[in-house]
Tab-separated table of C-alpha atoms and ligand atoms in Angstrom:
chain	number	residue	atom	x	y	z
A	1	MET	CA	153.421	72.799	104.347
A	2	ASN	CA	151.479	75.560	102.667
A	3	THR	CA	149.704	73.092	100.406
A	4	ASP	CA	148.815	71.050	103.507
A	5	ILE	CA	147.306	74.129	105.102
A	6	GLU	CA	145.341	74.940	101.971
A	7	SER	CA	143.912	71.450	101.579
A	8	ILE	CA	142.951	71.216	105.237
A	9	ARG	CA	141.283	74.635	105.036
A	10	GLN	CA	139.256	73.361	102.098
A	11	ALA	CA	138.352	70.188	103.987
A	12	VAL	CA	137.181	72.233	106.994
A	13	ARG	CA	134.922	74.240	104.707
A	14	ASP	CA	133.535	71.281	102.737
A	15	PHE	CA	132.923	68.911	105.627
A	16	LYS	CA	129.253	67.902	105.848
A	17	ILE	CA	127.916	68.258	109.386
A	18	GLU	CA	124.284	67.159	109.468
A	19	ASN	CA	124.110	64.990	112.522
A	20	ALA	CA	125.819	64.331	115.814
A	21	ALA	CA	128.075	61.619	114.366
A	22	GLN	CA	129.414	63.946	111.658
A	23	LEU	CA	129.924	66.669	114.222
A	24	GLU	CA	132.022	64.299	116.319
A	25	GLU	CA	133.998	63.225	113.258
A	26	PHE	CA	134.703	66.879	112.453
A	27	ARG	CA	135.836	67.476	115.992
A	28	LEU	CA	138.257	64.532	115.897
A	29	GLN	CA	139.737	65.547	112.562
A	30	PHE	CA	140.093	69.289	113.024
A	31	VAL	CA	139.409	70.525	116.549
A	32	SER	CA	140.872	67.859	118.788
A	33	ARG	CA	144.403	68.119	120.102
A	34	LYS	CA	145.191	64.963	118.203
A	35	GLY	CA	143.705	66.295	114.950
A	36	LYS	CA	145.253	67.454	111.700
A	37	ILE	CA	145.568	71.137	112.620
A	38	ALA	CA	147.250	70.338	115.916
A	39	ALA	CA	149.698	68.165	113.974
A	40	LEU	CA	150.581	71.117	111.753
A	41	PHE	CA	151.428	73.164	114.847
A	42	THR	CA	153.818	70.420	115.925
A	43	GLY	CA	155.569	70.730	112.553
A	44	LEU	CA	156.203	74.466	113.056
A	45	GLY	CA	159.561	73.771	114.675
A	46	LYS	CA	160.988	72.719	111.316
A	47	PHE	CA	160.685	76.240	109.929
A	48	ALA	CA	163.443	78.777	110.004
A	49	ALA	CA	162.867	81.431	112.618
A	50	GLU	CA	162.037	84.130	109.979
A	51	GLU	CA	159.285	82.034	108.456
A	52	ARG	CA	157.871	80.645	111.685
A	53	ALA	CA	155.911	83.779	112.668
A	54	ALA	CA	154.151	84.074	109.298
A	55	VAL	CA	153.214	80.378	109.095
A	56	GLY	CA	152.122	80.405	112.708
A	57	LYS	CA	149.727	83.257	111.956
A	58	VAL	CA	148.143	81.364	109.041
A	59	LEU	CA	147.836	78.240	111.197
A	60	ASN	CA	146.129	80.204	113.956
A	61	GLU	CA	143.606	81.544	111.474
A	62	LEU	CA	142.880	78.010	110.288
A	63	LYS	CA	142.520	76.782	113.859
A	64	ASN	CA	140.011	79.572	114.647
A	65	GLU	CA	138.043	78.896	111.492
A	66	ALA	CA	137.698	75.217	112.380
A	67	GLN	CA	136.631	76.046	115.928
A	68	GLN	CA	134.015	78.519	114.706
A	69	ARG	CA	132.620	76.049	112.178
A	70	PHE	CA	132.393	73.478	114.981
A	71	ASP	CA	130.651	75.816	117.444
A	72	GLN	CA	128.138	77.002	114.878
A	73	ALA	CA	127.326	73.494	113.647
A	74	LYS	CA	126.833	72.340	117.237
A	75	LEU	CA	124.392	75.176	117.943
A	76	ASN	CA	122.441	74.474	114.774
A	77	LEU	CA	122.119	70.799	115.584
A	78	GLU	CA	120.967	71.477	119.138
A	79	SER	CA	118.247	73.887	118.133
A	80	SER	CA	116.964	71.651	115.357
A	81	ILE	CA	116.497	68.744	117.772
A	82	HIS	CA	113.465	70.553	119.171
A	83	THR	CA	111.802	70.967	115.833
A	84	GLN	CA	112.710	67.629	114.319
A	85	ARG	CA	109.835	65.235	113.958
A	86	SER	CA	109.971	61.706	112.866
A	87	ALA	CA	107.725	60.570	110.017
A	88	THR	CA	105.672	58.434	112.406
A	89	ASP	CA	104.654	61.322	114.684
A	90	ASP	CA	100.971	62.194	114.414
A	91	ILE	CA	100.963	65.946	114.686
A	92	THR	CA	97.169	66.080	114.798
A	93	LEU	CA	97.088	64.191	118.109
A	94	GLN	CA	95.757	66.241	121.043
A	95	ALA	CA	98.280	67.154	123.687
A	96	PRO	CA	97.854	65.141	126.884
A	97	PRO	CA	95.602	67.035	129.313
A	98	ARG	CA	97.356	69.176	131.900
A	99	PRO	CA	96.192	68.727	135.488
A	100	VAL	CA	93.795	71.541	136.407
A	101	GLY	CA	93.273	72.963	139.860
A	102	SER	CA	90.014	72.746	141.755
A	103	LEU	CA	87.922	75.213	143.688
A	104	HIS	CA	88.439	75.300	147.443
A	105	PRO	CA	85.566	73.570	149.280
A	106	LEU	CA	84.751	76.850	151.066
A	107	THR	CA	84.391	78.513	147.665
A	108	LEU	CA	82.155	75.685	146.451
A	109	THR	CA	79.829	76.154	149.425
A	110	LEU	CA	79.842	79.915	149.034
A	111	GLU	CA	78.891	79.514	145.348
A	112	GLU	CA	75.945	77.369	146.396
A	113	ILE	CA	74.784	79.949	148.956
A	114	LYS	CA	75.134	82.750	146.414
A	115	LYS	CA	72.960	80.834	143.939
A	116	VAL	CA	70.076	80.743	146.423
A	117	PHE	CA	70.209	84.476	146.901
A	118	TYR	CA	70.734	85.318	143.221
A	119	ARG	CA	67.418	83.559	142.622
A	120	LEU	CA	65.781	85.763	145.216
A	121	GLY	CA	67.226	88.919	143.661
A	122	PHE	CA	69.901	89.670	146.268
A	123	SER	CA	73.088	91.502	145.315
A	124	ILE	CA	76.514	91.105	146.899
A	125	ALA	CA	77.966	93.712	149.253
A	126	GLU	CA	81.443	93.819	150.739
A	127	GLY	CA	83.145	95.781	153.473
A	128	PRO	CA	86.544	96.157	155.135
A	129	GLU	CA	88.014	93.533	157.444
A	130	ILE	CA	89.444	96.255	159.687
A	131	GLU	CA	86.403	97.894	161.217
A	132	ASP	CA	85.636	100.418	163.919
A	133	ASP	CA	83.541	99.995	167.016
A	134	PHE	CA	80.622	101.906	165.493
A	135	HIS	CA	80.076	99.541	162.550
A	136	ASN	CA	80.966	96.301	164.334
A	137	PHE	CA	79.122	96.922	167.625
A	138	THR	CA	77.478	100.257	168.505
A	139	SER	CA	75.271	100.690	165.444
A	140	LEU	CA	74.285	97.022	165.768
A	141	ASN	CA	72.724	97.803	169.138
A	142	PHE	CA	75.542	96.480	171.342
A	143	PRO	CA	75.383	98.905	174.316
A	144	PRO	CA	78.777	100.079	175.664
A	145	GLU	CA	80.269	97.609	178.152
A	146	HIS	CA	77.433	95.210	177.393
A	147	PRO	CA	78.468	91.581	177.970
A	148	ALA	CA	77.326	90.759	174.439
A	149	ARG	CA	80.589	92.301	173.254
A	150	ASP	CA	82.415	89.560	175.104
A	151	MET	CA	80.510	86.890	173.202
A	152	GLN	CA	82.831	87.660	170.311
A	153	ASP	CA	86.469	87.524	171.341
A	154	THR	CA	87.623	90.633	169.569
A	155	PHE	CA	91.092	91.373	168.208
A	156	TYR	CA	91.681	95.073	168.843
A	157	ILE	CA	94.185	97.133	166.880
A	158	HIS	CA	96.097	99.571	169.041
A	159	LYS	CA	97.358	102.577	167.162
A	160	ASP	CA	99.592	103.395	170.107
A	161	ALA	CA	101.249	100.386	171.718
A	162	GLU	CA	101.191	102.096	175.118
A	163	ARG	CA	97.482	102.917	175.140
A	164	ILE	CA	94.626	100.442	175.055
A	165	ASP	CA	92.324	101.751	172.395
A	166	LYS	CA	89.169	99.831	171.607
A	167	ASP	CA	88.062	101.655	168.502
A	168	LEU	CA	89.823	99.821	165.663
A	169	LEU	CA	89.329	96.083	165.428
A	170	LEU	CA	89.242	93.085	163.117
A	171	ARG	CA	85.577	92.559	162.357
A	172	THR	CA	84.126	89.721	164.394
A	173	HIS	CA	81.197	89.142	162.039
A	174	THR	CA	79.952	90.354	158.659
A	175	SER	CA	77.079	92.303	160.232
A	176	PRO	CA	78.973	95.647	159.971
A	177	VAL	CA	78.512	95.337	156.206
A	178	GLN	CA	74.729	95.521	156.819
A	179	ILE	CA	75.318	98.900	158.399
A	180	ARG	CA	77.523	100.096	155.545
A	181	LYS	CA	74.946	98.930	153.010
A	182	MET	CA	72.065	100.695	154.787
A	183	LEU	CA	74.073	103.905	155.107
A	184	GLU	CA	74.813	103.873	151.409
A	185	GLN	CA	71.470	102.782	149.966
A	186	LYS	CA	67.824	103.504	150.825
A	187	PRO	CA	65.393	100.547	151.062
A	188	PRO	CA	64.424	98.295	149.416
A	189	ILE	CA	67.698	96.526	150.194
A	190	ARG	CA	68.359	92.915	149.325
A	191	SER	CA	72.010	91.984	149.755
A	192	ILE	CA	74.261	89.234	150.948
A	193	MET	CA	77.581	89.960	152.614
A	194	PRO	CA	80.181	87.210	152.357
A	195	GLY	CA	83.569	87.650	153.959
A	196	ARG	CA	86.297	86.742	156.361
A	197	VAL	CA	85.888	87.420	160.074
A	198	TYR	CA	88.252	87.150	163.043
A	199	ARG	CA	87.902	86.030	166.644
A	200	ASN	CA	90.524	85.499	169.282
A	201	GLU	CA	89.917	81.799	169.740
A	202	SER	CA	92.463	79.073	170.234
A	203	VAL	CA	93.217	76.841	167.283
A	204	THR	CA	91.554	73.446	167.710
A	205	TYR	CA	89.733	70.998	165.473
A	206	LYS	CA	86.568	73.067	165.883
A	207	SER	CA	87.754	76.668	166.267
A	208	TYR	CA	90.185	78.947	164.477
A	209	PHE	CA	91.106	82.605	164.744
A	210	LEU	CA	89.536	83.368	161.398
A	211	PHE	CA	86.616	81.960	159.458
A	212	HIS	CA	84.062	83.017	156.859
A	213	GLN	CA	80.489	84.157	157.189
A	214	VAL	CA	77.711	85.010	154.803
A	215	GLU	CA	75.061	87.367	155.990
A	216	ALA	CA	71.814	88.226	154.218
A	217	LEU	CA	69.835	91.418	154.739
A	218	TYR	CA	66.400	92.287	153.401
A	219	VAL	CA	64.856	95.641	154.292
A	220	ASP	CA	61.652	96.980	152.761
A	221	LYS	CA	58.092	97.897	153.732
A	222	ASN	CA	56.220	94.982	155.336
A	223	VAL	CA	59.047	92.446	155.442
A	224	ASN	CA	57.757	89.758	157.759
A	225	PHE	CA	58.811	86.676	159.669
A	226	ALA	CA	57.125	84.284	157.226
A	227	GLU	CA	59.420	85.525	154.463
A	228	LEU	CA	62.426	84.937	156.696
A	229	LYS	CA	61.274	81.417	157.429
A	230	GLU	CA	60.698	80.600	153.752
A	231	THR	CA	64.132	81.948	152.884
A	232	LEU	CA	65.808	79.845	155.586
A	233	VAL	CA	64.161	76.641	154.435
A	234	MET	CA	64.973	77.277	150.796
A	235	LEU	CA	68.573	78.040	151.734
A	236	ALA	CA	69.003	74.864	153.784
A	237	GLU	CA	67.425	72.679	151.126
A	238	MET	CA	69.542	74.077	148.337
A	239	VAL	CA	72.832	73.974	150.240
A	240	PHE	CA	72.294	70.396	151.450
A	241	ASN	CA	70.534	69.359	148.271
A	242	ARG	CA	67.643	67.527	149.982
A	243	LYS	CA	64.447	68.064	151.936
A	244	VAL	CA	65.448	69.010	155.477
A	245	GLU	CA	63.723	68.538	158.801
A	246	TYR	CA	64.344	71.749	160.747
A	247	ARG	CA	63.452	73.652	163.869
A	248	LEU	CA	63.704	77.347	164.710
A	249	ARG	CA	64.810	77.973	168.304
A	250	PRO	CA	64.477	81.347	170.077
A	251	SER	CA	67.895	82.928	170.572
A	252	PHE	CA	69.538	86.278	171.212
A	253	PHE	CA	71.474	88.728	169.066
A	254	PRO	CA	71.544	92.435	169.977
A	255	PHE	CA	70.784	93.450	166.372
A	256	THR	CA	67.690	91.283	165.810
A	257	GLU	CA	64.369	90.977	167.645
A	258	PRO	CA	63.013	88.359	167.730
A	259	SER	CA	66.130	86.270	167.166
A	260	LEU	CA	66.384	82.593	166.317
A	261	GLU	CA	68.757	79.817	165.554
A	262	MET	CA	67.993	77.207	162.949
A	263	ASP	CA	68.780	73.532	163.536
A	264	ILE	CA	68.466	70.763	161.014
A	265	TRP	CA	68.046	67.071	161.733
A	266	TRP	CA	71.203	65.208	160.894
A	267	GLU	CA	71.505	61.499	160.368
A	268	GLN	CA	74.580	59.555	159.429
A	269	PRO	CA	74.729	55.860	158.726
A	270	GLY	CA	75.442	53.912	161.890
A	271	LYS	CA	75.052	56.904	164.206
A	272	PRO	CA	72.068	58.216	166.169
A	273	GLY	CA	70.492	61.288	164.513
A	274	LYS	CA	70.826	64.709	166.160
A	275	TRP	CA	69.849	68.378	165.792
A	276	LEU	CA	72.666	70.554	164.434
A	277	GLU	CA	72.684	74.334	164.532
A	278	ILE	CA	73.381	75.854	161.113
A	279	LEU	CA	72.693	79.582	161.376
A	280	GLY	CA	71.392	82.586	163.289
A	281	ALA	CA	68.723	85.001	162.110
A	282	GLY	CA	66.014	87.413	163.158
A	283	MET	CA	64.012	90.522	162.366
A	284	VAL	CA	66.238	93.600	162.225
A	285	HIS	CA	66.068	95.434	165.575
A	286	PRO	CA	64.387	98.889	165.339
A	287	ASN	CA	67.461	100.435	167.021
A	288	VAL	CA	69.633	99.208	164.160
A	289	LEU	CA	67.353	100.828	161.587
A	290	LYS	CA	67.383	104.062	163.613
A	291	SER	CA	71.194	104.076	163.756
A	292	VAL	CA	71.289	104.307	159.958
A	293	ASP	CA	68.363	106.735	159.626
A	294	ILE	CA	65.795	104.278	158.364
A	295	ASP	CA	62.376	104.783	159.976
A	296	PRO	CA	61.362	101.541	161.769
A	297	GLU	CA	57.717	102.684	161.682
A	298	VAL	CA	57.817	102.472	157.888
A	299	TYR	CA	60.364	99.759	157.180
A	300	SER	CA	61.176	96.360	158.579
A	301	GLY	CA	63.688	93.725	157.665
A	302	PHE	CA	65.242	90.389	158.341
A	303	ALA	CA	68.864	89.346	158.641
A	304	LEU	CA	70.522	85.981	158.775
A	305	GLY	CA	74.094	84.875	159.125
A	306	MET	CA	75.958	81.605	158.839
A	307	GLY	CA	79.480	80.234	159.009
A	308	VAL	CA	80.789	78.994	155.676
A	309	GLU	CA	83.189	76.528	157.352
A	310	ARG	CA	80.363	74.984	159.340
A	311	MET	CA	78.143	74.562	156.277
A	312	THR	CA	81.059	73.100	154.328
A	313	SER	CA	81.982	70.646	157.069
A	314	LEU	CA	78.410	69.395	157.152
A	315	ARG	CA	78.182	69.097	153.362
A	316	TYR	CA	81.384	67.112	152.991
A	317	GLY	CA	81.682	65.387	156.368
A	318	ILE	CA	84.844	67.269	157.391
A	319	ASP	CA	85.604	67.134	161.100
A	320	ASP	CA	88.637	69.414	161.513
A	321	ILE	CA	88.394	73.119	160.629
A	322	ARG	CA	92.197	73.542	160.444
A	323	ILE	CA	92.382	71.556	157.223
A	324	TYR	CA	90.721	74.422	155.317
A	325	TYR	CA	93.752	76.657	155.778
A	326	GLU	CA	96.590	74.182	155.334
A	327	ASN	CA	96.557	74.064	151.522
A	328	ASP	CA	97.298	70.358	151.569
A	329	ILE	CA	97.061	69.334	147.933
A	330	ARG	CA	95.841	65.821	148.867
A	331	PHE	CA	92.826	67.410	150.570
A	332	LEU	CA	92.142	70.013	147.888
A	333	GLU	CA	92.390	67.516	145.003
A	334	GLN	CA	89.308	65.739	146.292
A	335	PHE	CA	87.118	68.634	145.182
A	336	GLN	CA	87.761	68.385	141.408
B	401	LIG	N1	76.403	88.132	163.231
B	401	LIG	C1	75.909	86.978	163.926
B	401	LIG	C2	77.096	86.204	164.507
B	401	LIG	O1	78.192	86.379	164.048
B	401	LIG	C3	75.092	86.088	163.040
B	401	LIG	C4	73.794	86.712	162.675
B	401	LIG	C5	73.683	87.485	161.531
B	401	LIG	C6	72.663	86.517	163.445
B	401	LIG	C7	72.489	88.065	161.179
B	401	LIG	C8	71.476	87.100	163.106
B	401	LIG	C9	71.370	87.859	161.983
B	401	LIG	O2	76.956	85.405	165.396
């Protein structure tokens, strides 16, 4: 019996395990319940009671050794599978390309708008989305209780649920950033203000409770209407990447005087052409300059503002605004 144990111990140690087949062979011979070591345990009964404990101990040690050898060999084989290469692998081949994401169409349009204004030497200014009445309305020449405030369905933030408090609000346009910019910097000012704005509108194919605007503000001595007009035309032609036929219609905003809206002529194959409004603009109202301590006798300025969703929908022929916020990969993938 002891010589059996010794020779099996030697066999366990010498067994070559270099692949899965050899590992399985090892398992069958030494680890399995039908293997050689198990058979030795069966033979234990033949020993006299005094000897049985000592032989049993040696057998247990052998059994553990075989198990450990098996476990270790199995681990080694598994980890080497990942590093094994066959001789026919070309390790200089490039890895297959991973799919890359794409920019959101709103971002693409915004990039295009920014390019126009970078050329003209405008910087970018940003402001908070939670505003107060002063920056969003009062300083922009909206008189208290003036119906113009109702033009923009405002979300108010009530600090006290019991009390209606109309001071804190979600900004309804990016114009409050004009005010912040003019309070922080003396003219000349040339900045654009991109950002998210909020209005309490129902969700339909053409309206949403949030959207994006870009505003441009230019304040200096002798800024005139001709410069505004040139800027508008350049903007439209760069964003739509073609010569545009346009018209400037008189309009009203409390913070500009005179105010205008710009339409461009839009033709699509198979449909009658039509005028489409793309933005609002005007010369900065003297009251706005006064509210930020800029002397309207010395300085003048122009401002313009547009909706990024609207521009994007026109550029790509998108007819439902909700799709911008759904993160549907099938939609987004089309903008690679
Ligand atoms: N703030 C205006 C709006 O949201 C747009 C605008 C900006 C008009 C600047 C004129 C000048 O409707």
